[in-house]
PDB file of C-alpha atoms in Angstrom:
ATOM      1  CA  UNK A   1    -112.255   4.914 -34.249  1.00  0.00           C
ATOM      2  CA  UNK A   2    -115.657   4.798 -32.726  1.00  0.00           C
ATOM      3  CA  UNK A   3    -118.255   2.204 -32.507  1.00  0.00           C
ATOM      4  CA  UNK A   4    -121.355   3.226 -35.195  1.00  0.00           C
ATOM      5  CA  UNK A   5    -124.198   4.194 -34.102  1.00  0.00           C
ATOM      6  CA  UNK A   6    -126.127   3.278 -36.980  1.00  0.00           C
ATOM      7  CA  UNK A   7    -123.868  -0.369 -37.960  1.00  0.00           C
ATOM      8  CA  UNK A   8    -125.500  -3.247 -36.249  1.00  0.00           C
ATOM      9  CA  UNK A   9    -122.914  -5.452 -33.977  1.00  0.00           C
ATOM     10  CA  UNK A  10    -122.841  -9.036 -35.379  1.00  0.00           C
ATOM     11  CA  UNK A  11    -120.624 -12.038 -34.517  1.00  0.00           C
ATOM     12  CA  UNK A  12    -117.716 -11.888 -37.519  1.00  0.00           C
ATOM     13  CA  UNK A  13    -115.821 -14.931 -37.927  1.00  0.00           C
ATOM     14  CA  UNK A  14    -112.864 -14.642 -35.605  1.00  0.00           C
ATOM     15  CA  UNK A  15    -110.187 -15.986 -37.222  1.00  0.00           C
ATOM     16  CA  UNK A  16    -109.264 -12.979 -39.781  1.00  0.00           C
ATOM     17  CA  UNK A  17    -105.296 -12.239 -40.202  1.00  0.00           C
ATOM     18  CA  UNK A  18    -103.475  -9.907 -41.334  1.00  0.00           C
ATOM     19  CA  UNK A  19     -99.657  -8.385 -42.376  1.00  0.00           C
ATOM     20  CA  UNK A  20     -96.526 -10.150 -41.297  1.00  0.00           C
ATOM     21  CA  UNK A  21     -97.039 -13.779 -39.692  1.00  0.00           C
ATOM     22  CA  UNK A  22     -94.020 -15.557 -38.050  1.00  0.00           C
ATOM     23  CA  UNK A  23     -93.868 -19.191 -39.796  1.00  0.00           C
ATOM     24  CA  UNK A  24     -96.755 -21.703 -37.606  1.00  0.00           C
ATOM     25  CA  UNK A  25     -94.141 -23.273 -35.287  1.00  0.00           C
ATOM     26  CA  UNK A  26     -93.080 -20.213 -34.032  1.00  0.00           C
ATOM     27  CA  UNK A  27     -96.619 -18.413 -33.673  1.00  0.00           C
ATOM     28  CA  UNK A  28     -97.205 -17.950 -30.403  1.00  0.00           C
ATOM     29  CA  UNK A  29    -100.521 -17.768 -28.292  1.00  0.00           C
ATOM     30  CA  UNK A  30    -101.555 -15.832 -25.427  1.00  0.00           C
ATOM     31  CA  UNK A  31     -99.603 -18.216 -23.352  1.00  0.00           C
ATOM     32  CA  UNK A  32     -96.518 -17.687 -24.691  1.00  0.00           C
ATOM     33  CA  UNK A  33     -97.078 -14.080 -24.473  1.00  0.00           C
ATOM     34  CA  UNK A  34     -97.907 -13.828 -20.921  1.00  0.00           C
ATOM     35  CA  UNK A  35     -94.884 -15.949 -20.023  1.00  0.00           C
ATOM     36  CA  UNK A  36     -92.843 -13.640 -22.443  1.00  0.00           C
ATOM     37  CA  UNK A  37     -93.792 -10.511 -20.440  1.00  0.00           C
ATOM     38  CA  UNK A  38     -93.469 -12.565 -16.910  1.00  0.00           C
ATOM     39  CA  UNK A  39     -90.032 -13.907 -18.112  1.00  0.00           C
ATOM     40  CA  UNK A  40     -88.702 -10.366 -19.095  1.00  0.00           C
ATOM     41  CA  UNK A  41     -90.761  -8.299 -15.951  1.00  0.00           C
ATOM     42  CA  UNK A  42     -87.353  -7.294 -14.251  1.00  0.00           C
ATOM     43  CA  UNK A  43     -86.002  -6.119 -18.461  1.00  0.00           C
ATOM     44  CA  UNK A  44     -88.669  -4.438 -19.082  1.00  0.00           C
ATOM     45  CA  UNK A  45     -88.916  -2.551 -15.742  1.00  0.00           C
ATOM     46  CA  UNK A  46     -84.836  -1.518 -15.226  1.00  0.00           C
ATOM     47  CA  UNK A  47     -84.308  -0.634 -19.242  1.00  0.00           C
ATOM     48  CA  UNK A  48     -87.805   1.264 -19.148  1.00  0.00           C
ATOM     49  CA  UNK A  49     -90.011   2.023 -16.199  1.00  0.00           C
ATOM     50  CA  UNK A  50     -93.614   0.822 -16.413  1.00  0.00           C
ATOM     51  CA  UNK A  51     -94.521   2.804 -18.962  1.00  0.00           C
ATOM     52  CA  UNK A  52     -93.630   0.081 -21.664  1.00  0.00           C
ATOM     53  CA  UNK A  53     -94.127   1.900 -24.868  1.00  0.00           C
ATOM     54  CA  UNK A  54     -91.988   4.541 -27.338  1.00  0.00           C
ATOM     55  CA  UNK A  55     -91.352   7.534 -26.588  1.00  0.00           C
ATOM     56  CA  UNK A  56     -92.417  10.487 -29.297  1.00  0.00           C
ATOM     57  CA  UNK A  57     -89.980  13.216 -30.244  1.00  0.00           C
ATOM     58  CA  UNK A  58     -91.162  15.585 -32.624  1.00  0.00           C
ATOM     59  CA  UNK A  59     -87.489  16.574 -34.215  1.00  0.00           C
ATOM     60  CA  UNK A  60     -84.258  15.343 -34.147  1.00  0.00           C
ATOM     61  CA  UNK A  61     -83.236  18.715 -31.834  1.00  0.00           C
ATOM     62  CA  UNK A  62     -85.804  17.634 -29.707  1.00  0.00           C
ATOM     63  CA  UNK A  63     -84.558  17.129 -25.819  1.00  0.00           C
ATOM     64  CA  UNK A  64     -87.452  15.721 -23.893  1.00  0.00           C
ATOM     65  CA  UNK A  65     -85.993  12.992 -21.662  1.00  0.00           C
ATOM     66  CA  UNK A  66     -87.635   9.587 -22.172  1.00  0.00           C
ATOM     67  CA  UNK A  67     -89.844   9.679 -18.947  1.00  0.00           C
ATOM     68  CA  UNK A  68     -91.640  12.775 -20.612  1.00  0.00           C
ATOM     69  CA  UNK A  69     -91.527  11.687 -24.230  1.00  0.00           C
ATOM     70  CA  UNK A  70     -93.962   8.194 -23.315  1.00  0.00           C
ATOM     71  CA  UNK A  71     -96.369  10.638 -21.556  1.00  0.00           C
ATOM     72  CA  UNK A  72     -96.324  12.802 -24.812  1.00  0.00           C
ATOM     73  CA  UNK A  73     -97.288  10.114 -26.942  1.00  0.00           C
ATOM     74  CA  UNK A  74     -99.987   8.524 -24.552  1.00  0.00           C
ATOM     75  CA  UNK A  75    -101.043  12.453 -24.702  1.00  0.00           C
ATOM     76  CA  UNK A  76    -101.266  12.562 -28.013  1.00  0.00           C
ATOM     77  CA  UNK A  77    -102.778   9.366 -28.783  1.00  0.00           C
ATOM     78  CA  UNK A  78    -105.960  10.010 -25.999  1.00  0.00           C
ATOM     79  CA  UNK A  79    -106.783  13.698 -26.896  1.00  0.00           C
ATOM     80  CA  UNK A  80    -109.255  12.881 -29.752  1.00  0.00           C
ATOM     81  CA  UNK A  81    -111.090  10.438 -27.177  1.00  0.00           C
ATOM     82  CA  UNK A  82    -112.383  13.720 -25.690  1.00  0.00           C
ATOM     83  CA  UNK A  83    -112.249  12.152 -22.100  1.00  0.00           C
ATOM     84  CA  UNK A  84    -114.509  13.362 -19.391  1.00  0.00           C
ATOM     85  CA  UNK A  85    -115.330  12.709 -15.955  1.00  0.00           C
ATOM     86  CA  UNK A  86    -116.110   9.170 -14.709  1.00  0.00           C
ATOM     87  CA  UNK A  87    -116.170   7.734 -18.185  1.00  0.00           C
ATOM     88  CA  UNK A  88    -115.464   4.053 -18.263  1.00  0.00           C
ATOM     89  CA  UNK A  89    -112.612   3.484 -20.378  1.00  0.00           C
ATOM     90  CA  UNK A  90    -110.774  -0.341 -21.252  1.00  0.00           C
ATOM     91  CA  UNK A  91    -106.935  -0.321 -21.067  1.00  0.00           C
ATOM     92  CA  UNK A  92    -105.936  -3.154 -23.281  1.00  0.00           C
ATOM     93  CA  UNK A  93    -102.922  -4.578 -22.867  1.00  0.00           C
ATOM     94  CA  UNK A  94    -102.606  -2.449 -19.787  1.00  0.00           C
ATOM     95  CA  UNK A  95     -99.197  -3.664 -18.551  1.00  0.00           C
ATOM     96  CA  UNK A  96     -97.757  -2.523 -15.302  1.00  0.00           C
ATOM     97  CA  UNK A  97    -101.438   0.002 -15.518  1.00  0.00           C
ATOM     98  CA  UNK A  98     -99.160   2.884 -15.506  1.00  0.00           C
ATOM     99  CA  UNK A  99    -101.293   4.135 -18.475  1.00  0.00           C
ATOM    100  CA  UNK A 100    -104.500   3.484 -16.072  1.00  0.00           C
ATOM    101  CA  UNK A 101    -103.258   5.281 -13.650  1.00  0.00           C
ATOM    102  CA  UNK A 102    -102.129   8.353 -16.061  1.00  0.00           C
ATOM    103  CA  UNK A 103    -105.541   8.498 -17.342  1.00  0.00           C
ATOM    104  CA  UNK A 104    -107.578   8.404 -14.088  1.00  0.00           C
ATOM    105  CA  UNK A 105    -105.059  11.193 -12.444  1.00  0.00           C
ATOM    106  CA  UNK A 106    -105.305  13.443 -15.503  1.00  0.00           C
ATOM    107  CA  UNK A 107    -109.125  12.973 -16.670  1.00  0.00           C
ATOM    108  CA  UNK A 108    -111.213  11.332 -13.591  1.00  0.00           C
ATOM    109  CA  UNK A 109    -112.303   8.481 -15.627  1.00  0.00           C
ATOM    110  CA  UNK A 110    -112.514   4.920 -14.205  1.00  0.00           C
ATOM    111  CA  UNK A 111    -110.370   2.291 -16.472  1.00  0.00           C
ATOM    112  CA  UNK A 112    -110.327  -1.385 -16.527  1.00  0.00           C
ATOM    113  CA  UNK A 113    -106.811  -3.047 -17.712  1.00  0.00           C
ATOM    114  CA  UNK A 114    -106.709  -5.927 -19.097  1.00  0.00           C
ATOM    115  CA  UNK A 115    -102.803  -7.804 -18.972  1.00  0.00           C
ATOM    116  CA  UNK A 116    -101.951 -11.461 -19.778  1.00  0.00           C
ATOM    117  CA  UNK A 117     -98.609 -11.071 -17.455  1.00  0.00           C
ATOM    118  CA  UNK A 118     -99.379 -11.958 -13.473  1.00  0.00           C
ATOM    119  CA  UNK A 119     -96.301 -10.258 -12.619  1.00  0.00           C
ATOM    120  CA  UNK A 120     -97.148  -6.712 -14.371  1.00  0.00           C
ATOM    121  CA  UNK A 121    -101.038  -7.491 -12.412  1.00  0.00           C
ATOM    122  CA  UNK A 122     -99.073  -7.722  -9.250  1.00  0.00           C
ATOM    123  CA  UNK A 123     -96.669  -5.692  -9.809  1.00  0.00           C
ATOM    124  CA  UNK A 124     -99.671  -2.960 -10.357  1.00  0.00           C
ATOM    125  CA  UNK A 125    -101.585  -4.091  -7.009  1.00  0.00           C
ATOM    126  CA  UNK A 126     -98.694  -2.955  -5.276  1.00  0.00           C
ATOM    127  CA  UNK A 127     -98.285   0.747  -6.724  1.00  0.00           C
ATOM    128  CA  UNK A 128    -101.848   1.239  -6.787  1.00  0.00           C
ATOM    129  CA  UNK A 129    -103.651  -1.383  -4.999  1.00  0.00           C
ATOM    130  CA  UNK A 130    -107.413  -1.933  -7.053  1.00  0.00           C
ATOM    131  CA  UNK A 131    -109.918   1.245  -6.462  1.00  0.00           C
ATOM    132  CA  UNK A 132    -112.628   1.935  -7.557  1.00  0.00           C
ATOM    133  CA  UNK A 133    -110.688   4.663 -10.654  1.00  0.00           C
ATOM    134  CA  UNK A 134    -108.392   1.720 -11.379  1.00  0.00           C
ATOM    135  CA  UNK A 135    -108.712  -1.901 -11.928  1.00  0.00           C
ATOM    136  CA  UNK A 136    -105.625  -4.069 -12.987  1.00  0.00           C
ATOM    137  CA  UNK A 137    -106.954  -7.837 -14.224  1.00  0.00           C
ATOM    138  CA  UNK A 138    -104.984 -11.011 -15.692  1.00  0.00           C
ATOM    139  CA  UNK A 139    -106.704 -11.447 -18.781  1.00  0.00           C
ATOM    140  CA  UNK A 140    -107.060 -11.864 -22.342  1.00  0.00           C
ATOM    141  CA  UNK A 141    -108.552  -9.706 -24.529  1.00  0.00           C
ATOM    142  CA  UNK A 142    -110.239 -12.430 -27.381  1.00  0.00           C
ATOM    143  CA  UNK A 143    -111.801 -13.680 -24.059  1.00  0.00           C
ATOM    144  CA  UNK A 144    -112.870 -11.417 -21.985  1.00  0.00           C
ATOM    145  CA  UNK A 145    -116.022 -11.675 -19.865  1.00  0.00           C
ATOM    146  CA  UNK A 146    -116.190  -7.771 -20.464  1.00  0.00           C
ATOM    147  CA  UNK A 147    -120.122  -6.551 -21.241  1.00  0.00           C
ATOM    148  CA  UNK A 148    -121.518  -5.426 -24.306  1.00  0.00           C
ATOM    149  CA  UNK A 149    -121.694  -1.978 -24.826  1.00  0.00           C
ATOM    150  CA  UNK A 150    -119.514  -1.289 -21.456  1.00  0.00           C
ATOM    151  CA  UNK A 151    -117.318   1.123 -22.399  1.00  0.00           C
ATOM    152  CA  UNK A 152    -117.174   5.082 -23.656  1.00  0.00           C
ATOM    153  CA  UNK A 153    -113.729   4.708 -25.045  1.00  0.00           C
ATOM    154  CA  UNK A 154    -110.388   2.022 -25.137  1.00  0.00           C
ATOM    155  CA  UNK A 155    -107.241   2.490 -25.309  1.00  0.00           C
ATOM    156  CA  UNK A 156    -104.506  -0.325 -26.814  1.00  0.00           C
ATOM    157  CA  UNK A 157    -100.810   0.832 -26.390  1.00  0.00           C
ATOM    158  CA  UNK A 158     -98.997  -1.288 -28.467  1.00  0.00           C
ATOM    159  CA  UNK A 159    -100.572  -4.353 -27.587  1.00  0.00           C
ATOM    160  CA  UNK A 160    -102.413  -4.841 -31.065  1.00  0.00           C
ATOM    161  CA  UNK A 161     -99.307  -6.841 -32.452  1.00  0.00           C
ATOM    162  CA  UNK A 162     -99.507  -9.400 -29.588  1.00  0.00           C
ATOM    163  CA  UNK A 163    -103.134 -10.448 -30.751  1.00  0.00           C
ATOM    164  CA  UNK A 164    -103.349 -13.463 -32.288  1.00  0.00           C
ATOM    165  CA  UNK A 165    -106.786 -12.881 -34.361  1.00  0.00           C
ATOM    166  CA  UNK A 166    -106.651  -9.399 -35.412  1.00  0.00           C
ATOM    167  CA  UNK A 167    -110.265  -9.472 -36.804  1.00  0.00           C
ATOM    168  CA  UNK A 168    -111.393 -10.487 -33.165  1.00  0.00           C
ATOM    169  CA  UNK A 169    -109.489  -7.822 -31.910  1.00  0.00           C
ATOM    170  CA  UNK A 170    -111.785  -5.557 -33.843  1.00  0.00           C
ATOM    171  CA  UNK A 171    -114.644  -7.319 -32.889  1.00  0.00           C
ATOM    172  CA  UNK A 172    -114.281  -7.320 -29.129  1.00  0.00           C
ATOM    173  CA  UNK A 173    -113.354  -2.969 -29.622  1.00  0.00           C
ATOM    174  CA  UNK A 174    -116.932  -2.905 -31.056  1.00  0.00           C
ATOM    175  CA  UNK A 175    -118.611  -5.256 -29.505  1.00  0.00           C
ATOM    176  CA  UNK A 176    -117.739  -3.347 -25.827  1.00  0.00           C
ATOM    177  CA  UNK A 177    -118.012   0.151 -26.922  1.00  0.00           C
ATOM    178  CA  UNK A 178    -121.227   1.901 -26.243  1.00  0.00           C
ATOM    179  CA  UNK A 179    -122.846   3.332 -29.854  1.00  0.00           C
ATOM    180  CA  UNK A 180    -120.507   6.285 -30.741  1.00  0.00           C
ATOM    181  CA  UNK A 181    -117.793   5.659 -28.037  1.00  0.00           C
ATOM    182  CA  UNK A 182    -113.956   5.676 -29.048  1.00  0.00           C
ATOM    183  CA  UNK A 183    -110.887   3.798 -29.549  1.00  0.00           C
ATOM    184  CA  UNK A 184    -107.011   4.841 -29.783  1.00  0.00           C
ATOM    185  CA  UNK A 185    -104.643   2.545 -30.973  1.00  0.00           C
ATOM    186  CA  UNK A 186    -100.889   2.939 -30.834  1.00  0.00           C
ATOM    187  CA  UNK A 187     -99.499  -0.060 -33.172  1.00  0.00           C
ATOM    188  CA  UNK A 188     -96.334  -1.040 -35.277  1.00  0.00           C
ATOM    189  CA  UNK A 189     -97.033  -1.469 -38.784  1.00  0.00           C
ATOM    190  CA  UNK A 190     -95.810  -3.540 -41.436  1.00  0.00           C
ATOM    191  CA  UNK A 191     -94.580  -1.973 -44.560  1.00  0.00           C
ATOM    192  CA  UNK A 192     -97.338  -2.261 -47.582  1.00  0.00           C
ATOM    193  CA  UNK A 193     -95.761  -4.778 -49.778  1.00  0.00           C
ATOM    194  CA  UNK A 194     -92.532  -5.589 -48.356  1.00  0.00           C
ATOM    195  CA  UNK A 195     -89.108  -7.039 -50.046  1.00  0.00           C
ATOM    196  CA  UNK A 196     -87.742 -10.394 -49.048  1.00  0.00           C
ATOM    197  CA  UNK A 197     -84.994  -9.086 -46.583  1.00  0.00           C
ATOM    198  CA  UNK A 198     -88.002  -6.744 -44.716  1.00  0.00           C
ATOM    199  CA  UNK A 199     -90.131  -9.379 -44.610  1.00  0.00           C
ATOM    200  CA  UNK A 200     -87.381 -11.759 -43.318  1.00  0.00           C
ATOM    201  CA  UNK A 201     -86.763  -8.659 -40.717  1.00  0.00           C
ATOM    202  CA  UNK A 202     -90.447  -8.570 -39.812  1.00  0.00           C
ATOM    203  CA  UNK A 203     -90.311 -12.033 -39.327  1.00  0.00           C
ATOM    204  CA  UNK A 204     -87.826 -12.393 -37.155  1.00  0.00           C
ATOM    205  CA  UNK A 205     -88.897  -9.075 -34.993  1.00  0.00           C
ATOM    206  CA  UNK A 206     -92.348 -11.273 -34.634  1.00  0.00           C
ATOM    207  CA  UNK A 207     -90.007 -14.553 -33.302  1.00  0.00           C
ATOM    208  CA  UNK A 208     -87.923 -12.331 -30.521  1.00  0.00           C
ATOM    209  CA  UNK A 209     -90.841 -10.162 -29.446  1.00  0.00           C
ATOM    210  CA  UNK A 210     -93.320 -13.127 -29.278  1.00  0.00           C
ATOM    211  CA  UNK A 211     -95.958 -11.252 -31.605  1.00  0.00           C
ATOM    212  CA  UNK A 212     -98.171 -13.188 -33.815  1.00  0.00           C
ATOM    213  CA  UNK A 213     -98.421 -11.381 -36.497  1.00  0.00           C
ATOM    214  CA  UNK A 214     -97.755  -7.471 -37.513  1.00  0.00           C
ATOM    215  CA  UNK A 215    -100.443  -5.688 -39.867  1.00  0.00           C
ATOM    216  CA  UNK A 216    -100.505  -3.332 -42.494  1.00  0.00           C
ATOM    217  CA  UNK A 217    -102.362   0.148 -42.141  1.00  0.00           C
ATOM    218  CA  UNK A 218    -104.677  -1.288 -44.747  1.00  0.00           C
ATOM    219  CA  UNK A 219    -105.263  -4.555 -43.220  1.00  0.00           C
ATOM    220  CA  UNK A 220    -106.173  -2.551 -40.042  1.00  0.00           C
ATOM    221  CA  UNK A 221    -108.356  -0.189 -41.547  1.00  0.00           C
ATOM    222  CA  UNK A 222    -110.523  -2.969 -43.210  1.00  0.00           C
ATOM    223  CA  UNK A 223    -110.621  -5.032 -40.072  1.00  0.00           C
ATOM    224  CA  UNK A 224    -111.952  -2.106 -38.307  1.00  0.00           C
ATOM    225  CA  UNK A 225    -114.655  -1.485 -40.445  1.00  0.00           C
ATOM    226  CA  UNK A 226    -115.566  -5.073 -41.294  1.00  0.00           C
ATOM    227  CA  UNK A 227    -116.285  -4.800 -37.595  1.00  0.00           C
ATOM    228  CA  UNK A 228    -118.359  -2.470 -37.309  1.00  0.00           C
ATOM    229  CA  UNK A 229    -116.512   0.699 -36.617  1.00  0.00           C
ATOM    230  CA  UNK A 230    -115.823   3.934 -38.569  1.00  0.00           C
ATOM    231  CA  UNK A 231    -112.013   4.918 -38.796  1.00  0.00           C
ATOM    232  CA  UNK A 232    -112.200   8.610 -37.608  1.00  0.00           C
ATOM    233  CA  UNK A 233    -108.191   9.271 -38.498  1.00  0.00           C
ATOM    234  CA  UNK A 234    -104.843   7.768 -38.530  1.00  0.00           C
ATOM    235  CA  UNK A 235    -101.148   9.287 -38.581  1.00  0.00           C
ATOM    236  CA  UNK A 236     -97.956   7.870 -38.915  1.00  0.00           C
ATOM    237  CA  UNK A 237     -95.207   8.389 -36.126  1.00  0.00           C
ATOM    238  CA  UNK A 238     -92.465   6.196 -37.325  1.00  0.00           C
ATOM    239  CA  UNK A 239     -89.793   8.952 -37.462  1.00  0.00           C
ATOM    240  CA  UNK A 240     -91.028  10.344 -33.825  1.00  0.00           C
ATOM    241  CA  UNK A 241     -90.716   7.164 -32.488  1.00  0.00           C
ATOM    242  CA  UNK A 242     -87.643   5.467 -33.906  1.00  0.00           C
ATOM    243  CA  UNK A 243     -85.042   6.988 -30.892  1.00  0.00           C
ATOM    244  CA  UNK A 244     -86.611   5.170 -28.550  1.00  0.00           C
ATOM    245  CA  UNK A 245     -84.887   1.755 -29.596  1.00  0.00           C
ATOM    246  CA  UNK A 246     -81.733   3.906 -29.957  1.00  0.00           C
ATOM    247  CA  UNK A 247     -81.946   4.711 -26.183  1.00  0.00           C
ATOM    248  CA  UNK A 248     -82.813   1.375 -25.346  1.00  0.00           C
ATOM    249  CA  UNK A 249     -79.664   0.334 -26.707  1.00  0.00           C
ATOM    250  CA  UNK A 250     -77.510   2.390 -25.102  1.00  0.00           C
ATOM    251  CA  UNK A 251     -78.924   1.466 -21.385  1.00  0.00           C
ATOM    252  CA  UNK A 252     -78.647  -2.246 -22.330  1.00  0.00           C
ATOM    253  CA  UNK A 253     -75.088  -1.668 -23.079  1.00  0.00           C
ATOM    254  CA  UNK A 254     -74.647   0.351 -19.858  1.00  0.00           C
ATOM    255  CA  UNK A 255     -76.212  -2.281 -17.499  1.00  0.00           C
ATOM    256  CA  UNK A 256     -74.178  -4.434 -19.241  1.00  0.00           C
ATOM    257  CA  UNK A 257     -71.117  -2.997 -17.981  1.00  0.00           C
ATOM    258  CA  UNK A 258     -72.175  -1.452 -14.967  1.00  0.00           C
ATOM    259  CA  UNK A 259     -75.194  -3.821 -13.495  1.00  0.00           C
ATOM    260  CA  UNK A 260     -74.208  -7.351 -12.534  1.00  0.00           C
ATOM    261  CA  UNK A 261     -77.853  -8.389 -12.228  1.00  0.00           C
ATOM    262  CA  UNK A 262     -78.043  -7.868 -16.407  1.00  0.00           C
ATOM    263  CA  UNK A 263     -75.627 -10.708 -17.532  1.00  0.00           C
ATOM    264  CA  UNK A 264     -77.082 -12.979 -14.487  1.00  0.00           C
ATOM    265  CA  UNK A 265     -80.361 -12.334 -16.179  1.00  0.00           C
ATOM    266  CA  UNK A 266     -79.363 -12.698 -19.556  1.00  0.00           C
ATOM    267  CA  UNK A 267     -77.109 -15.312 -19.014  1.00  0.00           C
ATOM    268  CA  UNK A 268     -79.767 -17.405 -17.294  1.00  0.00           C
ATOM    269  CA  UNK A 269     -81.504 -20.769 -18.520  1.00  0.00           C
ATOM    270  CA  UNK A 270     -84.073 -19.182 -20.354  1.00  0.00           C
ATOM    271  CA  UNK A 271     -83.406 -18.367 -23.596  1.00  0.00           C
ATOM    272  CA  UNK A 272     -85.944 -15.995 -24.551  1.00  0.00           C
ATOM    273  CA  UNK A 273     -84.274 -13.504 -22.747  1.00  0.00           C
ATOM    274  CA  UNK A 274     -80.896 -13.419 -24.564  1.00  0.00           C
ATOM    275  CA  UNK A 275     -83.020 -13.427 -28.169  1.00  0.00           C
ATOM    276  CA  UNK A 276     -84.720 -10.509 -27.080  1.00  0.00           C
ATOM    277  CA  UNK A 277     -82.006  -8.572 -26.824  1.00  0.00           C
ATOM    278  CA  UNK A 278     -81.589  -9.403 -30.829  1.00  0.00           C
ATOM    279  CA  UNK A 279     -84.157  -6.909 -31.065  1.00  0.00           C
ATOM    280  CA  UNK A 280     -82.967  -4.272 -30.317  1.00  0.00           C
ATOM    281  CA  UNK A 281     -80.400  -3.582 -33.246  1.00  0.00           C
ATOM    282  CA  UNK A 282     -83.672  -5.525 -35.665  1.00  0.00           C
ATOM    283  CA  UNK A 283     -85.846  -2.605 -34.290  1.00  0.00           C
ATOM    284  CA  UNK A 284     -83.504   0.400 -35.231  1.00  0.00           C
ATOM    285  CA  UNK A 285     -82.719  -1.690 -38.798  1.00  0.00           C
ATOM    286  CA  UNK A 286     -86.475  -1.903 -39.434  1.00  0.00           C
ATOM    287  CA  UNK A 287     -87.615   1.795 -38.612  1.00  0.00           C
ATOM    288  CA  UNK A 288     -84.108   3.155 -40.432  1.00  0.00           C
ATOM    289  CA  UNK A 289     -85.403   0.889 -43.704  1.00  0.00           C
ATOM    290  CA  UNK A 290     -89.418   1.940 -43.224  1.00  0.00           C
ATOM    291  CA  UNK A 291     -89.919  -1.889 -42.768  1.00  0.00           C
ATOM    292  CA  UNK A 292     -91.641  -1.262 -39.909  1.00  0.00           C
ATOM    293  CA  UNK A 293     -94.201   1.833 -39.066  1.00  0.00           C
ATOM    294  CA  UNK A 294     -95.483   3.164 -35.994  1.00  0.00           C
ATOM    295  CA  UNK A 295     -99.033   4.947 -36.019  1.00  0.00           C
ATOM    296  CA  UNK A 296    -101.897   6.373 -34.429  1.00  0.00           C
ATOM    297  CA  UNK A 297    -105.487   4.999 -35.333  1.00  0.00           C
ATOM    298  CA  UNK A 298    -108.568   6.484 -34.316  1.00  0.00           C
TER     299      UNK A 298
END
């Protein structure tokens, strides 16, 4: 996507939904996602690395260890930004900032992540301590103090689904890109019109991985232009990305058997750690059924 040149910016009301919505009780806030992310840090970090999102693997013959695979798809989803040197570029959703990093080793730009968690912000000021290419910053997104017009591209790695107002999501994208800059999304996607048991699935996907609410292509592509933006492409990953939950799985299982620390962790008093593990098989049920999508939007 990029911000028009010729569309005027304008305050949208912020409060526009979209897709899949766990039931009200169980919708959670930014709150609840920050403690989600600070609850799971040491999950997360031995199952996965810092790099928290799928891998892409373009055939089933297709080799490329994991490590490799997330760099492929944060390759693929940045190349139509057409990065340059000392552009100013928004991580959002940044996470541990291992994206950050990626992007101001491989194309000089300076970034600004933005994470809810405290413990992925620290856990970044101590791989990278805060330069001047790279700054790591608790914060949320549908509140940021960012500036208007700050920004020559942003970047949001599977952090869309975690938003609790999509439309604002938009609206913030537009509201701090400069006229013309550009946007990648990476984002699960809810199937267009889905059955009781998928949406029951969906559902309960939004409940273990503390996500408000999981769009449509459609409801993404309106939101973006009721904001102000033109779409410049989308694609749709789903079968590149689905092994990733597969391999999760199977290094669960191992620590399991092999890592004391996992059942002290998942056996401990909070139990938002032993229902995330639920979604694990509900991941590889939902991308086997097309429930659930995984694209690129531009």
């Amino acid at each position: 996507m990029s911000a028009s040149s010729r569309t005027p910016l304008v305050h949208l009301p912020r409060t526009e939904q979209a897709g899949i919505l766990p039931t009200p009780a169980q919708r959670p806030d930014a709150a609840a996602v920050a403690r989600h992310y600070d609850e799971l840090d040491y999950f997360y970090r031995s199952v996965w690395g810092e790099h928290l999102h799928h891998g892409l693997w373009w055939n089933e013959d297709d080799r490329t260890p994991p490590e490799e695979a997330t760099t492929r798809l944060l390759e693929q989803a940045v190349a139509p930004l057409a990065l340059t040197p000392e552009m100013k570029v928004v991580d959002i959703g940044c996470g541990y900032g291992g994206v950050a990093r990626w992007l101001a080793a491989h194309h000089d730009v300076r970034v600004t992540g933005l994470t809810l968690s405290t413990r992925q912000a620290a856990f970044a000021a101590t791989t990278a301590p805060t330069s001047q290419a790279v700054r790591i910053r608790v914060g949320d997104w549908l509140h940021n103090d960012l500036p208007d017009a700050g920004f020559q591209a942003a970047l949001a790695i599977e952090s869309l689904a975690h938003m609790p107002d999509k439309g604002a999501f938009f609206h913030e994208l537009a509201r701090t890109l400069v006229p013309g800059g550009r946007a990648a999304l990476a984002c699960w996607l809810a199937t267009p019109d889905p059955t009781l048991p998928e949406r029951l699935l969906l559902r309960q996907i939004c409940r273990e991985g503390t996500l408000p609410g999981i769009g449509t292509l459609d409801d993404y592509l309106r939101l973006a232009r009721n904001s102000g933006l033109r779409v410049l492409d989308h694609r749709d990953l789903s079968s590149s990305v689905e092994r990733t939950w597969w391999i999760i799985g199977r290094r669960v299982l191992y620590g399991l058997f092999t890592d004391p620390r996992y059942l002290r962790f998942l056996a401990g008093r909070v139990f938002r750690k032993r229902l995330f593990v639920l979604t694990i098989p509900h991941m590889i049920l939902a991308y086997r059924t097309g429930a659930l999508r995984y694209g690129f939007l531009w």
